[in-house]
Amino acid sequence: MTTVGFIGLGQMGAAMAANLIKGGNQLKVFDINKDAVDNLAAQGAIACSSAAEAVSDVGFVITMLPNGALVRDVLLGGGGVAAAMPKDALVIDMSTIHPLETDALIKDLAVQDIEMMEAPVGRTSDHAVAGTLLILAGGTKDQIARAQPLFDLMGSETVDAGGPGKGIRVKIINNYMSIALNALSAEAITLSEKIGLEFDTAMSVMSGTPAGKGHFTTTWPNKVLAGDLSPAFMIDLAHKDLGIALDLANQVGVPMPMGAASRELYNISRVSGRGRQDWTAVLEQVRDLSGLETKA
Amino acid sequence: MTTVGFIGLGQMGAAMAANLIKGGNQLKVFDINKDAVDNLAAQGAIACSSAAEAVSDVGFVITMLPNGALVRDVLLGGGGVAAAMPKDALVIDMSTIHPLETDALIKDLAVQDIEMMEAPVGRTSDHAVAGTLLILAGGTKDQIARAQPLFDLMGSETVDAGGPGKGIRVKIINNYMSIALNALSAEAITLSEKIGLEFDTAMSVMSGTPAGKGHFTTTWPNKVLAGDLSPAFMIDLAHKDLGIALDLANQVGVPMPMGAASRELYNISRVSGRGRQDWTAVLEQVRDLSGLETKA
Amino acid sequence: MTTVGFIGLGQMGAAMAANLIKGGNQLKVFDINKDAVDNLAAQGAIACSSAAEAVSDVGFVITMLPNGALVRDVLLGGGGVAAAMPKDALVIDMSTIHPLETDALIKDLAVQDIEMMEAPVGRTSDHAVAGTLLILAGGTKDQIARAQPLFDLMGSETVDAGGPGKGIRVKIINNYMSIALNALSAEAITLSEKIGLEFDTAMSVMSGTPAGKGHFTTTWPNKVLAGDLSPAFMIDLAHKDLGIALDLANQVGVPMPMGAASRELYNISRVSGRGRQDWTAVLEQVRDLSGLETKA
Amino acid sequence: MTTVGFIGLGQMGAAMAANLIKGGNQLKVFDINKDAVDNLAAQGAIACSSAAEAVSDVGFVITMLPNGALVRDVLLGGGGVAAAMPKDALVIDMSTIHPLETDALIKDLAVQDIEMMEAPVGRTSDHAVAGTLLILAGGTKDQIARAQPLFDLMGSETVDAGGPGKGIRVKIINNYMSIALNALSAEAITLSEKIGLEFDTAMSVMSGTPAGKGHFTTTWPNKVLAGDLSPAFMIDLAHKDLGIALDLANQVGVPMPMGAASRELYNISRVSGRGRQDWTAVLEQVRDLSGLETKA
């Protein structure tokens, strides 16, 4: 039986802790919300009245908190975890925080001879309850192996993101993409509605094209990712079609700030001489604007 | 045997005309590029030296041209097609042009007792060659039925978009979404590269989430589309994560104008009292900004 | 006495025509709004029932219409002005239309041996009434000299914009800058209000800095315009301060899409190695993105 | 003679400290850059080897540091200033940091019975040398009065921003506006250049309109600020002109992301029923998006 100090019992954390208990681990739990602590105690956890208390004599310290400042405060500040926990326990931060904060925490804990890895999670609170989260593990191979039995109770899939700090990085990238895409989808569907298309028609068409399936597995692999920028669909035409869509949106009254921003990226691509390249060359253009070496 | 006047023999048009010939139709073709005309003639088409010549005694007039001004000029301006074609032939514009130009063309041809429908195409030039395009048909049921044998030679799938002008509308929506998404994907992957993630790691994570699969068939159906805005993932948290990603991008030097624009949409959503609603409520927010009636 | 055919009697046009009458000219006026025509007739104009009628036997044809399509239609389309007017009369388009439409009109009228210049106006309807508009003249020196007596009745200042098509170009640039600046000002003042500043405090501070006075005559002349990019205020610091403002705006709930877009321009500037250059180097950055040759 | 502990001797700080010395004050200075300390010592300051040393027995502690984390660390963290300084000395933070950090510092120092005010500065390093900075004072009337003799040595003008935390707020607003405006100006002038206008022509026109003079003292006072939204220039027309400018920019290849963002604000304004209101109503629109009560 492993003893785990678990700090942060929100909607996600409470469900994750419960699954660790069900899996046969001894949980010592703390949250500033006393009700949440009592709730877990009713499921078999040891209720603690401070973070420091929750980490005495444990093999793992798990934090699941709303932001990086809180994680830092719990571990290295007023929470006193670093001082109170066994030096050979492994800290696993499962919160979604700023990657540079993760890096700093790993470094600052190392000074105190404490190992930390991060393992933010994907999917929803329903998955947390079901123990089927996606675990995005950032750590050494040894750390991940050590934490794996716990991950297997909270999630159904663990991704080794490639090293310390990489777990939170892939989480942030994934969230960036899905959150921004959500807003972009809203722009497209609202325009669709306002120009009189049936939702099902728009859906069924887009579900069969990169509009619905994304580009990562459709247009990109054989073109920009393969170094082939010969046009299947030219940047110039993509730019023209964006112009039509934005003109239409401005005539019928649908604000599309993301589309407007994207048009300027295609504008830049054309100025850079990519007008007759394949539209996937916009990746090379953004890479170029980011100072990365690009294909002509 | 049907006789078709085909005007516009670019990369797409030439392949589409060739498939109509292969299917046993008589093609009369015109393009300002004489080589393109000769090429089709070598495949059995009747080469014409003007658009007007190409539409005499035909059952269908198909236009596949770069922009709406050209389509108008060919049909109603200097091209003289409307005057030269049989009144009972059906005009099918397969170009991608501004939907309001399509509407105007349909109306202006009707004044001359000529019927026009539109049928822009999806997919790539490879599909045009293979005769497996996606046909986005905008017209009456009768018009679509009449054109169907031709569509079946050029494409493998015909979508009835819901009436005249709806074919070009769904095309523009689909292109808007896929073109803007292409640029957004470039932002995400460039940031991913610049913070040291392996492309395959980012890909494999995103291919299993809405980041890669889109929202139309994942997060939306049971939430915003079902009128349920209780949070699986809160707007407030989505806004927070966007802030982290943008801060990171600005620290490491990846311009993400689309992400920046999307953050302000979430900002507006929060001001509007949606902070604790599900992130799919961003659709309701954009609908609200567009003057559509929304759920609270 | 000069005879002027004046087409387009909206809020601006009516006032301008009235001032031409007061100045002793014979006006022949037309508008699709019959009331507007009657109104001018009551002031001494000859009411005409068509544009063509209004331009017979005139020395000048002035158009003041809402958009370029209308100007074209009046001059070269159904309006029949080009056919009906004397070949030696000068067409002066004073509308605000797309510069490329202006170019095309000048060219197409030249084919019919008709000279056209453009002279869009600045300032407001009050200035139109007072005869104190700003005339942005685009034409040859001869054309401007010929029209000058008319301009002097409608405006208090004429700018020779540098040749045909330049008048409408400087108008569009000026409007772009003032319209976008209006929205940016709204972002800044709304944030100011939301964080509890008195409007007068914000105003009085900004009225003494480039925030209120603009950059053209303050920061730019001795730095970027003089080729000196040594930092009075570094791009890196400007980028940092924008980040603070946007973070604050996102915390207190003020959407600032323009600020968000500008931050990405500074982001690009830093990636391009301009972080320690003067902030006015952002001009060089935008010039670079536009394919213009820039200073290192 | 007043004794001042001055921490942070960068380009700005060094010049400001020098002026305090010239004014007859005793300066105790510290910076992590030893050369900067020596430099001030050569001008009469007492060189200190730590921040804590620099604040012993002083009447004022001035911080002029690159960011808020450093200010916090100097005052309340490793720098040890709060512990080492006399309780009755006044802390004046003159750095440009996040206003919420300023608020937190004031509060956290108050717990230790230490008063802090902020006084970020405007203008350039040349003004710092000349002692003609703009002092944006945030503090109680008493605090500002107490610090005024020092401010008078460093600056030529002190603005009482309205209370604690208001000085840094007005600084951030001013910087936001001037920094974003700088980028917007770059968009306008680059388009101007690319469409062939002489810089002087564009300049001279804009210097006489809100494009160059700003809106705060021109279009706003008699319209939106006076509650009058009757149109001198309609939102609908402003939106139209922005569309022309952006179309032109996309045709000739000038990326204008800020203009593109602003167009969507006008788009939203029109959807909200403001199309025929004065263009200054965009302020009301942004206020509305920010949850502030607006005029109809």
Coordinates of N, CA, C and O in Angstrom, one line a residue, chain C residues 14-25 127-132 153-154:
Chain C
A14 N -25.4 67.9 -51.1 CA -26.3 69.0 -51.2 C -25.7 70.3 -50.7 O -25.8 71.3 -51.3
A15 N -24.9 70.2 -49.6 CA -24.3 71.4 -49.1 C -23.2 71.9 -50.0 O -23.1 73.1 -50.2
M16 N -22.5 71.0 -50.6 CA -21.4 71.4 -51.6 C -22.0 72.1 -52.8 O -21.5 73.1 -53.3
A17 N -23.1 71.5 -53.3 CA -23.8 72.1 -54.5 C -24.3 73.5 -54.2 O -24.2 74.4 -55.0
A18 N -24.9 73.6 -53.0 CA -25.4 74.9 -52.6 C -24.3 75.9 -52.6 O -24.5 77.1 -53.0
N19 N -23.1 75.6 -52.1 CA -22.0 76.6 -52.1 C -21.6 76.9 -53.5 O -21.1 78.0 -53.7
L20 N -21.7 76.0 -54.4 CA -21.3 76.3 -55.8 C -22.3 77.3 -56.4 O -21.9 78.2 -57.1
I21 N -23.5 77.1 -56.0 CA -24.6 78.1 -56.5 C -24.3 79.5 -55.9 O -24.2 80.5 -56.6
K22 N -24.1 79.5 -54.6 CA -23.8 80.8 -53.9 C -22.6 81.5 -54.5 O -22.5 82.7 -54.6
G23 N -21.7 80.7 -55.1 CA -20.5 81.3 -55.7 C -20.7 81.8 -57.1 O -19.8 82.2 -57.8
G24 N -22.0 81.6 -57.5 CA -22.3 82.2 -58.8 C -22.3 81.2 -60.0 O -22.3 81.7 -61.2
N25 N -22.2 80.0 -59.7 CA -22.2 79.0 -60.8 C -23.6 78.5 -61.1 O -24.5 78.6 -60.3
H127 N -18.7 71.3 -42.0 CA -17.8 72.0 -42.9 C -18.3 72.1 -44.3 O -18.0 73.1 -45.0
A128 N -19.0 71.1 -44.7 CA -19.6 71.1 -46.1 C -20.5 72.3 -46.2 O -20.5 73.1 -47.2
V129 N -21.3 72.5 -45.2 CA -22.3 73.7 -45.2 C -21.5 75.0 -45.2 O -21.9 75.9 -45.9
A130 N -20.5 75.0 -44.4 CA -19.7 76.3 -44.2 C -18.8 76.6 -45.4 O -18.2 77.6 -45.5
G131 N -18.7 75.6 -46.2 CA -17.7 75.7 -47.4 C -16.3 75.7 -46.9 O -15.4 76.3 -47.5
T132 N -16.0 74.9 -45.9 CA -14.7 74.8 -45.3 C -14.1 73.4 -45.3 O -13.4 73.0 -44.4
L153 N -14.8 77.3 -53.4 CA -16.2 77.5 -52.9 C -16.7 76.4 -52.0 O -17.5 76.7 -51.1
M154 N -16.2 75.2 -52.1 CA -16.6 74.1 -51.3 C -15.7 73.9 -50.1 O -16.1 73.4 -49.0

